[in-house]
XYZ file of C-alpha atoms in Angstrom:
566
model
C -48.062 253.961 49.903
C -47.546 256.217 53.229
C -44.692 255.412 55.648
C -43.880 252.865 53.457
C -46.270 250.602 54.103
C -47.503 248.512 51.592
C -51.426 248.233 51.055
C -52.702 244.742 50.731
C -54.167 244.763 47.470
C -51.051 246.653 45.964
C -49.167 244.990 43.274
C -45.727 244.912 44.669
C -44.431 245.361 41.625
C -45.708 249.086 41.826
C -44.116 249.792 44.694
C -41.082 248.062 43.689
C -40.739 250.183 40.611
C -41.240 253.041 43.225
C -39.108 252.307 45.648
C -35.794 252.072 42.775
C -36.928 255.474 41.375
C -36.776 257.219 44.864
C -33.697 258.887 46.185
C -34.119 257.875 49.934
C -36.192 254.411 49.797
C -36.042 252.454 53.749
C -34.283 249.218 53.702
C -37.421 248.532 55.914
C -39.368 248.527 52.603
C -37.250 246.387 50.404
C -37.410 243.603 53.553
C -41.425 244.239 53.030
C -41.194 243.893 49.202
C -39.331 240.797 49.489
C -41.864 239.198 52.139
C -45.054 240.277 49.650
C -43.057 238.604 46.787
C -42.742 235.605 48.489
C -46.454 235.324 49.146
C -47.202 234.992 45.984
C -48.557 232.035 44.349
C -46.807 232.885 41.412
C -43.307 230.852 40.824
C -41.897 234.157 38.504
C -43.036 236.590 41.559
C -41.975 234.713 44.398
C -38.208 234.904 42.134
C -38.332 238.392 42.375
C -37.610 238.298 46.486
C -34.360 236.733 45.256
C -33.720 240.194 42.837
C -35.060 242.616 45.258
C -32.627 240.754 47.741
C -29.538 240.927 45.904
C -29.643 244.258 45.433
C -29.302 245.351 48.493
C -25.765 246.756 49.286
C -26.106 245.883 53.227
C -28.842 243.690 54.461
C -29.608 243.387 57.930
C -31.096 240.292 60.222
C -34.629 241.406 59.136
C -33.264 241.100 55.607
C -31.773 238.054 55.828
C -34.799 236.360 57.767
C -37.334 237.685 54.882
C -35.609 235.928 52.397
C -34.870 232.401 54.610
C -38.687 232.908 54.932
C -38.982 233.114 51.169
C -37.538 229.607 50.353
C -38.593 227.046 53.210
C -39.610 224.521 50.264
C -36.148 225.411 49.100
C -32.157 224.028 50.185
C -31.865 228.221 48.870
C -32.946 229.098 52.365
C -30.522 226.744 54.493
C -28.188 228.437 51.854
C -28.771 231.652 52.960
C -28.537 230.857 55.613
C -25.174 230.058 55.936
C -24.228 233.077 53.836
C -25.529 235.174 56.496
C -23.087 233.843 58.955
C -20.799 234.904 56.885
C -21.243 238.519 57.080
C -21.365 237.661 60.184
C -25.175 237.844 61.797
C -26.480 235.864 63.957
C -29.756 234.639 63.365
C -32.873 235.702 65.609
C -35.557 233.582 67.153
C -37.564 234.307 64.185
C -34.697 233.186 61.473
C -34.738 230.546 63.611
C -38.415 229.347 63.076
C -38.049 229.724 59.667
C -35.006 227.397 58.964
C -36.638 224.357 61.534
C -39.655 224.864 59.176
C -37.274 224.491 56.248
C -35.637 221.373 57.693
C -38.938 219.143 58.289
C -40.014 220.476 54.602
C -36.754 219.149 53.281
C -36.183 216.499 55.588
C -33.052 217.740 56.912
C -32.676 216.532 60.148
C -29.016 216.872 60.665
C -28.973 220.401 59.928
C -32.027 220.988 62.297
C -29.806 219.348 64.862
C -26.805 221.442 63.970
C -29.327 224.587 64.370
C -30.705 222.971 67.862
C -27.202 223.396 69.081
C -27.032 226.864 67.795
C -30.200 227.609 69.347
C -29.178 226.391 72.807
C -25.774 228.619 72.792
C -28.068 231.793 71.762
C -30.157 230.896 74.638
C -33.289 231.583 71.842
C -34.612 227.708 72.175
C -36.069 229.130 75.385
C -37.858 231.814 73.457
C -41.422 230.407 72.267
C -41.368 231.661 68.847
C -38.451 228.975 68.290
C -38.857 226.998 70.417
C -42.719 226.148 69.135
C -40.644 225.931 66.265
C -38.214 223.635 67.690
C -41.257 221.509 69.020
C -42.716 221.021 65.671
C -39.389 220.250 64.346
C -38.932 217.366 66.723
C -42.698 215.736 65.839
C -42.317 215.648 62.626
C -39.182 213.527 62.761
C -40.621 211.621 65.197
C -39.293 212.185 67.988
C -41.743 213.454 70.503
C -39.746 213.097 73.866
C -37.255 215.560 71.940
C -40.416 217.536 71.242
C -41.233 217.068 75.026
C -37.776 218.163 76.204
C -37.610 221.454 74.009
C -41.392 222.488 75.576
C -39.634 222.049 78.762
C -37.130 224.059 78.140
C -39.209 227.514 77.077
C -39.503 229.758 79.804
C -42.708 231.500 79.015
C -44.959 229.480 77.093
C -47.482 230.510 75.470
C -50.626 229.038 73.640
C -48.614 228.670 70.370
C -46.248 226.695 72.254
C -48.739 224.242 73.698
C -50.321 223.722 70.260
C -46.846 222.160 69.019
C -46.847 220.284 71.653
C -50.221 218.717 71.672
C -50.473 218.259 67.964
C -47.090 216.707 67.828
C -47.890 214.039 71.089
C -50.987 213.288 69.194
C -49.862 213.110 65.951
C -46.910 210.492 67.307
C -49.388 208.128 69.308
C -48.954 209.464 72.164
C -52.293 210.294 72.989
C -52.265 210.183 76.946
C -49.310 212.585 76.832
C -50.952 214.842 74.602
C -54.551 215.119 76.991
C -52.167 215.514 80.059
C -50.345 218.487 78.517
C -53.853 220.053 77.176
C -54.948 219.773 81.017
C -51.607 221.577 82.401
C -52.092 224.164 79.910
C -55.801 224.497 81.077
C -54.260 224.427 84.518
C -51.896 227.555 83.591
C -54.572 229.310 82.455
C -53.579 229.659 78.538
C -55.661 230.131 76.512
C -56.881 227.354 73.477
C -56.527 227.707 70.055
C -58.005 225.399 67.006
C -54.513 223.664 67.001
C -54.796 223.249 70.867
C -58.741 222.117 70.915
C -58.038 220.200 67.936
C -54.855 218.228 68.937
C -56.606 217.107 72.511
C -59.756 215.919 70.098
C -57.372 214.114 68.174
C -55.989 212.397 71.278
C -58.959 211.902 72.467
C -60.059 209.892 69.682
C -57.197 207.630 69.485
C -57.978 206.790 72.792
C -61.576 205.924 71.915
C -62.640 208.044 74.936
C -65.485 209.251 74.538
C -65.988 211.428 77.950
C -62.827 213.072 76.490
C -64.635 214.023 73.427
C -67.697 215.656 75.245
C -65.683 217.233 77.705
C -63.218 218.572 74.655
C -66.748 219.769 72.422
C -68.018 221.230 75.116
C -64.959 223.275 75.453
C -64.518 224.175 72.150
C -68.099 225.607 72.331
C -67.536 227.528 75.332
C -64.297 229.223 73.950
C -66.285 229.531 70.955
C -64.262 227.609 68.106
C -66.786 224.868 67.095
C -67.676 226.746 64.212
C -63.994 226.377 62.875
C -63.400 223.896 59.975
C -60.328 222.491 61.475
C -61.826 221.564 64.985
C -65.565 220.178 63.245
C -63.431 218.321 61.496
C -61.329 216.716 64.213
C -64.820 216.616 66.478
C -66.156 214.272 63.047
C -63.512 212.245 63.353
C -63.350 212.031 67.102
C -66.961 210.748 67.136
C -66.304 208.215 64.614
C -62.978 207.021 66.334
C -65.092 206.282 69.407
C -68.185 204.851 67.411
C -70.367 207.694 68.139
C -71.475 208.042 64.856
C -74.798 209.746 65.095
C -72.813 212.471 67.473
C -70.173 212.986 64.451
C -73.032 213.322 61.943
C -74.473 216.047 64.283
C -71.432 218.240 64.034
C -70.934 218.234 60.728
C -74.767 218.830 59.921
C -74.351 221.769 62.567
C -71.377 223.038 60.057
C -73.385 223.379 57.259
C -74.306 224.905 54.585
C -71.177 226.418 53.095
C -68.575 224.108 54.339
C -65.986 223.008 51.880
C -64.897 219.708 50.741
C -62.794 218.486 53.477
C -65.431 218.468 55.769
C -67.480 216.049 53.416
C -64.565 214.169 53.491
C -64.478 214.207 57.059
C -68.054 212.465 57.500
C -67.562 210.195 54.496
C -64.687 209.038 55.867
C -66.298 208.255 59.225
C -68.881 206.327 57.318
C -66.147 204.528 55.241
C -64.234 203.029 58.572
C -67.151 201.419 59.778
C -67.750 199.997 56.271
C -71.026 202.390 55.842
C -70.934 201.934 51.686
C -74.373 203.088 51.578
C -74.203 206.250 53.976
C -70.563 207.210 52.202
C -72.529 206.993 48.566
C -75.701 208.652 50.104
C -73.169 211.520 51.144
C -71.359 211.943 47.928
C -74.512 212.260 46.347
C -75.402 215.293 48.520
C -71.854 216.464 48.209
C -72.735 216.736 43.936
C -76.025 218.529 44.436
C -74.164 220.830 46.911
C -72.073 221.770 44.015
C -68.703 220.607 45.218
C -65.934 218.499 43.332
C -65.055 215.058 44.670
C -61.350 215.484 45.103
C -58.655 212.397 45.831
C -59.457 211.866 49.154
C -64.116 211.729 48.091
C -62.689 208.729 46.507
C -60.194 207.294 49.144
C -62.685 207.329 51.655
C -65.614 205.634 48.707
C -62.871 203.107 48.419
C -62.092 202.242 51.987
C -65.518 201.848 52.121
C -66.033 199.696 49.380
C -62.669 197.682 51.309
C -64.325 197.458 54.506
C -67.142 196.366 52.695
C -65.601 193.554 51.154
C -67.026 194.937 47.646
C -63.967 194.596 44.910
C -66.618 195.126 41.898
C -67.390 198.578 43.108
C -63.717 199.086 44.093
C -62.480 198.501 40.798
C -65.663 200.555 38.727
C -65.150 203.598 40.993
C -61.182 203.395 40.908
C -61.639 203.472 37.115
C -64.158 206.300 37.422
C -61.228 208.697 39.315
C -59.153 208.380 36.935
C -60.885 208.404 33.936
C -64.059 210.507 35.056
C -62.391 213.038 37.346
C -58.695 212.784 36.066
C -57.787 212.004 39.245
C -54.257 210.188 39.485
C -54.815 207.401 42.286
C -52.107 207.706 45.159
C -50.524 204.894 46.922
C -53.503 204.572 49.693
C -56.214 204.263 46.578
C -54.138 201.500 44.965
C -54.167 199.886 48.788
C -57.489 199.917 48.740
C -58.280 198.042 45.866
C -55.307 195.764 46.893
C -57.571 195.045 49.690
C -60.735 194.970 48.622
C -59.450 192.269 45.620
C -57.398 190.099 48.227
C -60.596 190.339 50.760
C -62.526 188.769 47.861
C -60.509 186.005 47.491
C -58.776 187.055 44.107
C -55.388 187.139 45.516
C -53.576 186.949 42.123
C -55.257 189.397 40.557
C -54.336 191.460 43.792
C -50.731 190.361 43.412
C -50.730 192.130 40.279
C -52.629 195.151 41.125
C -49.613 195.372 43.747
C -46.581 194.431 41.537
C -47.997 197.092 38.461
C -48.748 200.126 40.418
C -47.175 203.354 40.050
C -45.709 202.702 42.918
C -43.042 200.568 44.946
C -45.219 198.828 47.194
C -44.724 199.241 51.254
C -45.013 197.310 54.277
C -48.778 197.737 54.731
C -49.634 196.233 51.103
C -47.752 192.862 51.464
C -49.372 193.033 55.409
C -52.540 193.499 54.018
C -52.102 190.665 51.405
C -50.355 188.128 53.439
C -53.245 188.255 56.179
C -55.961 187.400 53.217
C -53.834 185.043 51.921
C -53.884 183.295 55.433
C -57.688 184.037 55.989
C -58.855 182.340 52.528
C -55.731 179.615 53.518
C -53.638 180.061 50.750
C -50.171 178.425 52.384
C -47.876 179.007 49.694
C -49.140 182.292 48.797
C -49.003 183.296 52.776
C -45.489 182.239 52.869
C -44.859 184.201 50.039
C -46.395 187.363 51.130
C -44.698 187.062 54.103
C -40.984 186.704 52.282
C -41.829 190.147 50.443
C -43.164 191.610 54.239
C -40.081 190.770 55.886
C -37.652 191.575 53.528
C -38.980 195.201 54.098
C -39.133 194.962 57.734
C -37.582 191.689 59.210
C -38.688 192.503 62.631
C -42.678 192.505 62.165
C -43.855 190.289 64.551
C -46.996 189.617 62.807
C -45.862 187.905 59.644
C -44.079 185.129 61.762
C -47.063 184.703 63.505
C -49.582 184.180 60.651
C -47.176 182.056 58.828
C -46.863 179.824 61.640
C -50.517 179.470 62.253
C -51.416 179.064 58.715
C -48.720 175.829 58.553
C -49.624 174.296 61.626
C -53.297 174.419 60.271
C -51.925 172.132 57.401
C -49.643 169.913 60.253
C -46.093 171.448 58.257
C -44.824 171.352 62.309
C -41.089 171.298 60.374
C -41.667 174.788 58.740
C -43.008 175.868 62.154
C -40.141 175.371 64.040
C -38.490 176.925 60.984
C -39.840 179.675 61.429
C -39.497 180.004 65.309
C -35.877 179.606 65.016
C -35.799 182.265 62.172
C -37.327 184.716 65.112
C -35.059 183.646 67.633
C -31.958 184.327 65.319
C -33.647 188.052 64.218
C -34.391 188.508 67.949
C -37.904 189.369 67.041
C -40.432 189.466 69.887
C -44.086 190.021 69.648
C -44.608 193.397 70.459
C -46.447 193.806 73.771
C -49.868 194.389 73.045
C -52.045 197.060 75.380
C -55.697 197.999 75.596
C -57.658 200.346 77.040
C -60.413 201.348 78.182
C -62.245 204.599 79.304
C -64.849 204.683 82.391
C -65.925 207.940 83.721
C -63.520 210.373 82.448
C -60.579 208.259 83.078
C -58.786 205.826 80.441
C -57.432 202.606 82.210
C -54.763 200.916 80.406
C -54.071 197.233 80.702
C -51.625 194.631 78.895
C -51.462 190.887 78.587
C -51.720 188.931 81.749
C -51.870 192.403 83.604
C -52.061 192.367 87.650
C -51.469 195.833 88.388
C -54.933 197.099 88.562
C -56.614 197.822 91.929
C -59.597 195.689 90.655
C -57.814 192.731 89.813
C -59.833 189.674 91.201
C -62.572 191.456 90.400
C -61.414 191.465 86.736
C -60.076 187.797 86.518
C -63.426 186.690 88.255
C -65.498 188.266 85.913
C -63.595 187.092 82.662
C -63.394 183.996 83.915
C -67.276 183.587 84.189
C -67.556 185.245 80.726
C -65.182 182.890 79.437
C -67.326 179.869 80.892
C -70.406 181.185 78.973
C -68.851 181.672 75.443
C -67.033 178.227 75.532
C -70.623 176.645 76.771
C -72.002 178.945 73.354
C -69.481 176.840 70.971
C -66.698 179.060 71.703
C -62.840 177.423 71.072
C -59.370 178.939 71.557
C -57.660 179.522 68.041
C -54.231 177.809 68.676
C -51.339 180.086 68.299
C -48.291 178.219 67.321
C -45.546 180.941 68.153
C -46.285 180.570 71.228
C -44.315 178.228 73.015
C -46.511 176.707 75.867
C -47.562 173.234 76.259
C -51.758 174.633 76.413
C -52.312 176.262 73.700
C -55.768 176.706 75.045
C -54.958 179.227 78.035
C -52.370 181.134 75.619
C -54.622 184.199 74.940
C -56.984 183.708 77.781
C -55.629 186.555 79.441
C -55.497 188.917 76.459
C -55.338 192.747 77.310
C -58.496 193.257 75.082
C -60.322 190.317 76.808
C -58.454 192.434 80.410
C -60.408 195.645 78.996
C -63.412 194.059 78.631
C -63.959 192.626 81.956
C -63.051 195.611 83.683
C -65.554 197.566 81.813
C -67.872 195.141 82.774
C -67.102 195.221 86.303
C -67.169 198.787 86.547
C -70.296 200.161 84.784
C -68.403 201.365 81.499
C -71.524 202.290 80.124
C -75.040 201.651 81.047
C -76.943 198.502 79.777
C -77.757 198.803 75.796
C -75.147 201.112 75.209
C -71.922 199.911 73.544
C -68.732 198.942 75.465
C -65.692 200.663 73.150
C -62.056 199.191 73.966
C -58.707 200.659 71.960
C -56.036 198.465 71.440
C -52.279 199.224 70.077
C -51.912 195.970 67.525
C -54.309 194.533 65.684
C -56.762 192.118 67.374
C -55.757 188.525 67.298
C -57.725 185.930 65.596
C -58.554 184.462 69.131
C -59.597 187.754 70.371
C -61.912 188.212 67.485
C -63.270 184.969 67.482
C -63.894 185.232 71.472
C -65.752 189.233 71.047
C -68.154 187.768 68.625
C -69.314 185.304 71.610
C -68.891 188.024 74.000
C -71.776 189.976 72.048
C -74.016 187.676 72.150
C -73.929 186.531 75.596
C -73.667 189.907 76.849
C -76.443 190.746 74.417
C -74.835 194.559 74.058
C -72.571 195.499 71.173
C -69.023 196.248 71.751
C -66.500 198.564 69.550
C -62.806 197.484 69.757
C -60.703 199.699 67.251
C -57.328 198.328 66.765
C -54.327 199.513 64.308
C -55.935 198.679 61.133
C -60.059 198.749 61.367
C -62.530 199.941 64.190
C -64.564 196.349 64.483
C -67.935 196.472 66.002
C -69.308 193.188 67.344
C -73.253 192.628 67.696
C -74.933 189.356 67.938
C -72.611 187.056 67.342
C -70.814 188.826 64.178
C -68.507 191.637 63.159
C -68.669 194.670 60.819
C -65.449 193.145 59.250
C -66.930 190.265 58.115
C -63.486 188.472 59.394
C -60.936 190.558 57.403
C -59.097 192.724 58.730
């Protein structure tokens, strides 16, 4: 130790023994001490930040914030917190960073609020050490035009600033926001970062926009972070978003050898959306002779595969084979899996129970994804059942009044129909407003139901109209939607924002003959939609990729990757 400054690969303990036995030790130490204890891995060292705190007869700020630092898993830091306004001291902007990151660990947001406020009287939420902070804080609660408003209000922001911001629009769905403030903070000449590059990819391929991806690689490679796990990462799943596979599997072979595990998982879980079983097995092979351990997430993404596959044998033998095997304990998203990949298969009791015994209370998604197999294999009474347990989680899903009432006007139960349209009308339930979109040459064009707004807009109707003609002379017919309340049902999703997408990409050279049109859309796809895309692909004889909320479908000659669950 010289000038009391503490070697890396010192024990602290050393130095702490040290630093008690010498007359004159710095308080500037002991705030070091306590910041090396609390670095530890080890639950008995990281305690000893508490003793080497309480022993000191007057901390300062720096004191105080090394020991808020300490705890952010912890309500002992929000506690200190408060003792150190005691004293008083007020915090700094880097106390400050430390108790937001304490709040979204804790899932205090009231407290975070309460510190907002304080933050805003300091005049430190214009600083960008909190207020990246501040940003972050705001995301993870969900609230991203909070996030948006707190950016605004830094004065000089830097790249760590923009990095909140991007990862936190992307990582809220708000994709078009998050590109938009990656291109301002090209504009102001900041510099990127992994969280930057990878927060635009990640936007990028929620938007299925696949110019965006290039242009974002291409980037990356210039400012030289493609060789960083995080961003090959976000590039694999970019590419896979936007059904470039082959592109996705050339990043991640560029990555190699040496990558770890999450990078495998990565790829595999590429494969596994598009319901690649054989590619995801062929890859966990490799991943074995590479010497790496399949981990909980090797075997979510060889389930989802097995799912999207439709394959519940292999589900349920390779489900087994985590936890017996590897000793893995199956999370909630494994036991979904198999939930699906049983209900897919038409076994929907033996589903039921998979559901109703799991570790596990089960959520929205689980009943969603049982009540729409119960509907697909036409199980009434099972449907209406499935959707009881949906909506008394969330009354206000749109979705489960709208299978139900398709499912019992299929069996002429118009009663139960009306039912259940005057069951909406009394929760005030509307189907949410479905949008597409759509990228052609660098620029995403969004569109929603029944849209006129776009410039192009008798060129759009023209052209779906004439690619409607051709798929109803192919044996194409509207799939009636009964919560609908118009007298012909056969115009009621004519002008679906999918369907909107399509034409336009059509119209305006999306992509070149015999490559694939790719469309994004914010719900799932309709049955009608689905059914429609199938006879789009073959009389457009060109395959086209719409990836909605649950499953990136991929329609080729008549027929879908999905198999018609979804």
């Amino acid at each position: 130790m010289a000038g009391g400054i503490i070697e890396s690969n010192t024990d602290p303990r050393i130095l702490h023994a040290q630093a008690i036995k010498s007359p004159r030790t710095q308080l500037s130490l002991f705030n070091r001490l306590i910041t090396f204890y609390s670095n530890s891995t080890n639950p008995l060292i990281v305690s000893y930040s508490h003793r080497v705190f309480s022993q000191l007869s007057s901390p300062n700020i720096i004191s105080w914030t090394s020991i808020i630092s300490a705890h952010t898993h912890s309500f002992l830091s929000l506690n200190y917190f408060l003792s150190m306004l005691r004293y008083p001291l007020l915090p700094t902007q880097r106390s400050l960073a430390s108790l937001f990151k304490a709040c979204v660990n804790l899932s205090a947001l009231s407290f975070g609020l309460a510190l907002h406020s304080m933050a805003f009287k300091l005049s430190l939420n214009t600083q960008p050490f909190s207020g990246s902070a501040l940003i972050h804080f705001y995301a993870k609660f969900r609230l991203p035009q909070n996030a948006r408003k707190a950016f605004d209000e830094i004065i000089h922001r830097d790249e760590v600033c923009y990095g909140a911001l991007i990862v936190g629009l992307a990582q809220n769905s708000r994709p078009l926001d998050a590109f938009s403030a990656f291109a301002e903070m090209k504009g102001c000449n900041v510099r990127s970062t992994i969280y930057t590059v990878s927060g635009a990819l990640s936007a990028a391929g929620q938007m299925v926009a696949l110019e965006h991806c290039r242009v974002i690689h291409g980037h990356a490679i210039v400012a030289g972070l493609d060789g960083n796990v995080v961003v090959g990462c976000t590039l694999i799943d970019g590419y896979g978003r936007v059904g470039h596979i082959v592109d996705a599997r050339m990043v991640f072979d560029e990555l190699l050898p040496g990558v770890n595990t999450v990078v495998w998982n990565a790829m595999m879980s590429v494969y596994a959306q598009h319901g690649d079983k054989s590619s995801v097995l062929g890859m966990y092979n490799a991943m074995q002779v590479e010497g790496l351990v399949p981990d909980r997430f090797t075997f979510l993404a060889l389930l989802t595969a097995f799912c999207n596959a439709g394959l519940f044998l292999e589900s349920e033998q390779w489900f087994q084979r985590m936890r017996m095997e590897y000793k893995i304990k199956p999370g909630l998203e494994h036991y979904k899996c198999l939930v699906g990949a049983m209900a897919g298969a038409g076994r929907l009791e033996e589903a039921e129970h998979i559901a109703m015994t799991m570790p596990f209370e089960p959520d929205a998604a689980v009943w969603r994804t049982l009540l729409s197999s119960c509907a697909y294999h036409g199980a009434v009474d099972k449907t209406c059942e499935m959707a009881k347990r949906l909506l008394e989680l969330d009354p206000r899903d749109d979705s489960a009044y709208e299978i139900v009432a398709n499912v019992l006007s299929a069996k002429g139960r118009w009663d139960e129909v009306a039912e259940m349209r005057k069951l909406m009308i009394y929760r005030r339930v509307k189907k949410k407003q479905g949008r597409s979109w759509i990228e052609v040459k660098g620029k995403v064009h969004v569109f929603l139901a029944e849209d006129r707004r776009h410039e192009k807009t008798e060129e759009i109707y023209s052209k779906l109209a004439e690619l409607m003609e051709k798929i109803e002379k192919s044996g194409y017919v509207p799939v009636r939607d009964e919560m609908l309340p118009r007298e012909d049902k056969r115009e009621a999703h004519r002008y679906d924002s999918e369907k909107l997408a399509l034409a336009f990409g059509v119209v305006a050279g999306a992509a070149p003959p015999g490559k694939a049109l790719r469309i994004v859309k914010n719900l799932r796809i309709c049955r009608d939609s689905h059914e429609a895309f199938k006879y789009f692909s073959r009389v457009m004889g060109r395959e086209i990729i719409v990836r909605d909320t649950n499953k990136c479908h991929r329609f080729l000659n008549g027929s879908c990757t999905c198999g018609g669950i979804w």
